[in-house]
GROMACS .gro file of C-alpha atoms in nm:
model
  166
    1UNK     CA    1   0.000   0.000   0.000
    2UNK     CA    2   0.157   0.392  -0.095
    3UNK     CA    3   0.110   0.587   0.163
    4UNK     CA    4   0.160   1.006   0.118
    5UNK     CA    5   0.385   1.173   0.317
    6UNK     CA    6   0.150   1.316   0.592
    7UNK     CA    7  -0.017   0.966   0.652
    8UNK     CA    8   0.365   0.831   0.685
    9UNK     CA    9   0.413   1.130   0.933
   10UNK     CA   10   0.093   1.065   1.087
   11UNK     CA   11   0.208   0.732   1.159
   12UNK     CA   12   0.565   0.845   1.273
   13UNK     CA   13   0.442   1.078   1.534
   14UNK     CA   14   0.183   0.769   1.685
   15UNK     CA   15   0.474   0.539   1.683
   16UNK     CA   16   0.626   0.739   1.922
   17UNK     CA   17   0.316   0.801   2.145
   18UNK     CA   18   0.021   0.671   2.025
   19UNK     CA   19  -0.213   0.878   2.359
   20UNK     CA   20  -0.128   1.194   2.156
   21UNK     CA   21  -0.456   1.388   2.111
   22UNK     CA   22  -0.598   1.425   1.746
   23UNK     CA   23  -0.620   1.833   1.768
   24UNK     CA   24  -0.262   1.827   1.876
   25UNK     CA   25  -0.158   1.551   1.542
   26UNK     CA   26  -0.384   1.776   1.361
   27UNK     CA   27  -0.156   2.067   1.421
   28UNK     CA   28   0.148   1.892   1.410
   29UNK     CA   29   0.092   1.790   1.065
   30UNK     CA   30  -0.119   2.071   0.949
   31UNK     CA   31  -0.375   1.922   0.852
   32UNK     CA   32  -0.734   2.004   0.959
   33UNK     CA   33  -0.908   1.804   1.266
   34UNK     CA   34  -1.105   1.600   1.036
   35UNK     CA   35  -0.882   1.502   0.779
   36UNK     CA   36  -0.625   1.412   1.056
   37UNK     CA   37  -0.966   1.177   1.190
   38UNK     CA   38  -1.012   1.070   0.807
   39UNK     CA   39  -0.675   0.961   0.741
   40UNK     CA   40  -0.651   0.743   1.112
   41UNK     CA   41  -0.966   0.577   1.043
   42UNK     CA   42  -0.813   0.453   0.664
   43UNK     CA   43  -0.500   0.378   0.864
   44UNK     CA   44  -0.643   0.150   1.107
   45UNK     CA   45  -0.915   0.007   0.810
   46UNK     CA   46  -0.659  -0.111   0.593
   47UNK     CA   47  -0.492  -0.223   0.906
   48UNK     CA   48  -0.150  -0.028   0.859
   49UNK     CA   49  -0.228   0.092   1.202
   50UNK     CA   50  -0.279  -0.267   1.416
   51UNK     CA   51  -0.310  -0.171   1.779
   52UNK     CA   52  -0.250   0.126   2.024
   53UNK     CA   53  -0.043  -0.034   2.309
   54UNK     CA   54   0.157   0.081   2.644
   55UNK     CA   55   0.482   0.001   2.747
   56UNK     CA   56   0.453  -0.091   3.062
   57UNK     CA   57   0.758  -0.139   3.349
   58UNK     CA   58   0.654  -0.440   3.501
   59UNK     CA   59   0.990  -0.428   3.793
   60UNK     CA   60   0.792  -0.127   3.916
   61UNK     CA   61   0.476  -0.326   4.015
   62UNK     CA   62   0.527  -0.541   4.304
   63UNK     CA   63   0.393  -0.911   4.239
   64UNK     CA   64   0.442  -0.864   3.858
   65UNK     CA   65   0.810  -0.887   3.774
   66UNK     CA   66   0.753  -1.211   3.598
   67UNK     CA   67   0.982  -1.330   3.371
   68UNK     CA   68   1.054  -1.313   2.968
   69UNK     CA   69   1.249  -1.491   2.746
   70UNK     CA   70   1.372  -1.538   2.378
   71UNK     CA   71   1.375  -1.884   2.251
   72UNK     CA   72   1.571  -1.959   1.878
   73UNK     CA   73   1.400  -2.261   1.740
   74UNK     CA   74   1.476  -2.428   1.510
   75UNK     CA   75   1.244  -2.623   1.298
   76UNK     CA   76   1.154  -2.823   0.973
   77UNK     CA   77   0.974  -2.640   0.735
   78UNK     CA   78   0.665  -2.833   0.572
   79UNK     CA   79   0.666  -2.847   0.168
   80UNK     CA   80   0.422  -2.567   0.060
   81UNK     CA   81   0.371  -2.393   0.340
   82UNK     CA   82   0.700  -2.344   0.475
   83UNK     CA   83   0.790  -2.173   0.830
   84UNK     CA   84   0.397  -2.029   0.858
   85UNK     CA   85   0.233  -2.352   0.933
   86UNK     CA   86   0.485  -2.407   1.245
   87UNK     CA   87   0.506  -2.039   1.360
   88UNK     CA   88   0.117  -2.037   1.387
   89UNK     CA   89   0.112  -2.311   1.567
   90UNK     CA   90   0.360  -2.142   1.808
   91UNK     CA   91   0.185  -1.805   1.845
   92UNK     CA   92  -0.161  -1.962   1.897
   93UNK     CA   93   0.020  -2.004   2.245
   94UNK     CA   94  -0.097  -1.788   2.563
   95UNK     CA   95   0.258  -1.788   2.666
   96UNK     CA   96   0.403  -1.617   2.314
   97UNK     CA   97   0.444  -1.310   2.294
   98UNK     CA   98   0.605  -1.279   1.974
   99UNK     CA   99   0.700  -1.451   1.657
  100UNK     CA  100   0.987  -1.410   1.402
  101UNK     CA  101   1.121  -1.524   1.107
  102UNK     CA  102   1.519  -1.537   1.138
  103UNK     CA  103   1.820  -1.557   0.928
  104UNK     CA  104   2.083  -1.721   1.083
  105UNK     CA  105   2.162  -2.081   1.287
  106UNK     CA  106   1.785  -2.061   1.391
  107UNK     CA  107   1.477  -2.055   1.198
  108UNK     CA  108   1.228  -1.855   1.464
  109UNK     CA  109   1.259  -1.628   1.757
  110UNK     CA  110   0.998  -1.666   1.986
  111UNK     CA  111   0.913  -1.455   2.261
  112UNK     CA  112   0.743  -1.565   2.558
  113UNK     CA  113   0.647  -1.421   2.890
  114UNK     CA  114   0.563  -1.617   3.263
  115UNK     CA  115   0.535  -1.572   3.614
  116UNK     CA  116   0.870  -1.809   3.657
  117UNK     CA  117   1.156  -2.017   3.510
  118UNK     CA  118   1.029  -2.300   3.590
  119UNK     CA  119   0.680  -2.143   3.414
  120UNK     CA  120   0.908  -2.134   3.092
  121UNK     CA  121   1.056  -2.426   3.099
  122UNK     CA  122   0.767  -2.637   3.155
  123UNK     CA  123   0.614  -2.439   2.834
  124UNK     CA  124   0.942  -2.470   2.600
  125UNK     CA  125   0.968  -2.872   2.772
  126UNK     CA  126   0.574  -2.949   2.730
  127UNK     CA  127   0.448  -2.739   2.471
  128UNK     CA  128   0.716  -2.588   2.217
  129UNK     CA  129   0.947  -2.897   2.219
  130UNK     CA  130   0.687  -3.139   2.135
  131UNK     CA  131   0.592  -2.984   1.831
  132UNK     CA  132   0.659  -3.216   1.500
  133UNK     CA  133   0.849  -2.979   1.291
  134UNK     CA  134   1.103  -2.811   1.648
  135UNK     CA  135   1.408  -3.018   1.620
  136UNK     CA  136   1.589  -2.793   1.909
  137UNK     CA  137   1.543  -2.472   2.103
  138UNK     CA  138   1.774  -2.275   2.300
  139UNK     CA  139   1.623  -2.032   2.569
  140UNK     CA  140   1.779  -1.704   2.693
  141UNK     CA  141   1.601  -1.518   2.974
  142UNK     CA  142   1.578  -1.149   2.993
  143UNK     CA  143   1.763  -1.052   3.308
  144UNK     CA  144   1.683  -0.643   3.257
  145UNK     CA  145   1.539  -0.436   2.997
  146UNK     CA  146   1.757  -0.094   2.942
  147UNK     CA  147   1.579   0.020   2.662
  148UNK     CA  148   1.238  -0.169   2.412
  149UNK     CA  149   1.098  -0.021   2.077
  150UNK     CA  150   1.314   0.273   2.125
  151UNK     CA  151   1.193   0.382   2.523
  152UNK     CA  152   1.511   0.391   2.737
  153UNK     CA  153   1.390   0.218   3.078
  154UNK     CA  154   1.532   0.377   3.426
  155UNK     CA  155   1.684   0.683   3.305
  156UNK     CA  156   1.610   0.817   3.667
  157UNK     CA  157   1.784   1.149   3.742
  158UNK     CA  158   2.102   1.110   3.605
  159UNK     CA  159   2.270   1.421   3.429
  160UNK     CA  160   2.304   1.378   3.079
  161UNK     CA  161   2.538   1.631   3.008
  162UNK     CA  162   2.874   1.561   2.774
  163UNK     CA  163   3.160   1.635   3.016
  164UNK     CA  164   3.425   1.850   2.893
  165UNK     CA  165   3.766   1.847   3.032
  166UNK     CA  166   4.047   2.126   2.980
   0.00000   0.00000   0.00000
């Protein structure tokens, strides 16, 4: 799908916060109020624009750390249909969070989240491992988020400042 410039700007701008109200977009793009409203509805139609969604800090809530991890799998594709039979099976999955096709030693990365380890590894033991086409995985588990789609996590109040010296 071609998309003009102010519906690709449009779409920049909600990237980067999607709560952003329309009169404020509308002005930021100059466009009027309802053709700002026009082009978001065509956007999220044609499904260009999925989901609205908030990144959420999880350390911060007590109870919720849980736990997250990237699995590489790799698999067998199946004549005709390839990886997508196998990573639909996969995201179909509470558990998954996310699905992708890779280049490399490993066909898919899969990323799962759960309240434990032991959570995980019963799911990549029980579930993922037991599927016909996975001939291995190998799990790593996310030990601290510094920064996801481009938000920097715990910046606190550190001074940013370049430090010059004489």
């Amino acid at each position: 799908m071609k998309l003009t410039e102010k519906e690709i700007e449009i779409i920049e701008i909600l990237e980067k916060d999607a709560r952003i109200p329309t009169e404020t977009l509308a002005k930021m793009v100059s466009l009027s109020v309802d053709e700002t409203e026009a082009i978001l509805k065509k956007l999220e139609e044609t499904k260009v624009i999925v989901q609205y969604t908030a990144l959420v800090d999880w350390r911060k809530v007590d109870g919720h750390e849980g736990v997250t991890a990237m699995i590489d799998v790799k698999v067998t594709p199946k004549r005709g249909v390839g990886f997508d039979e196998v990573a639909e099976r996969i995201y179909r999955f509470p558990e998954v969070k996310s699905v992708y096709l890779m280049s490399g030693a490993y066909d898919l990365s899969v990323v799962i989240e759960g309240r434990s380890m032991s959570e995980i590894a019963n799911f990549v033991s029980e579930k993922l491992s037991t599927l016909d086409s996975v001939i291995s995985t190998t799990t790593h588990f996310i030990l601290k988020k510094y920064k996801h789609d481009g938000t920097v996590f715990d910046q606190g109040d550190q001074d940013h400042r370049i430090v010059m010296a004489p």
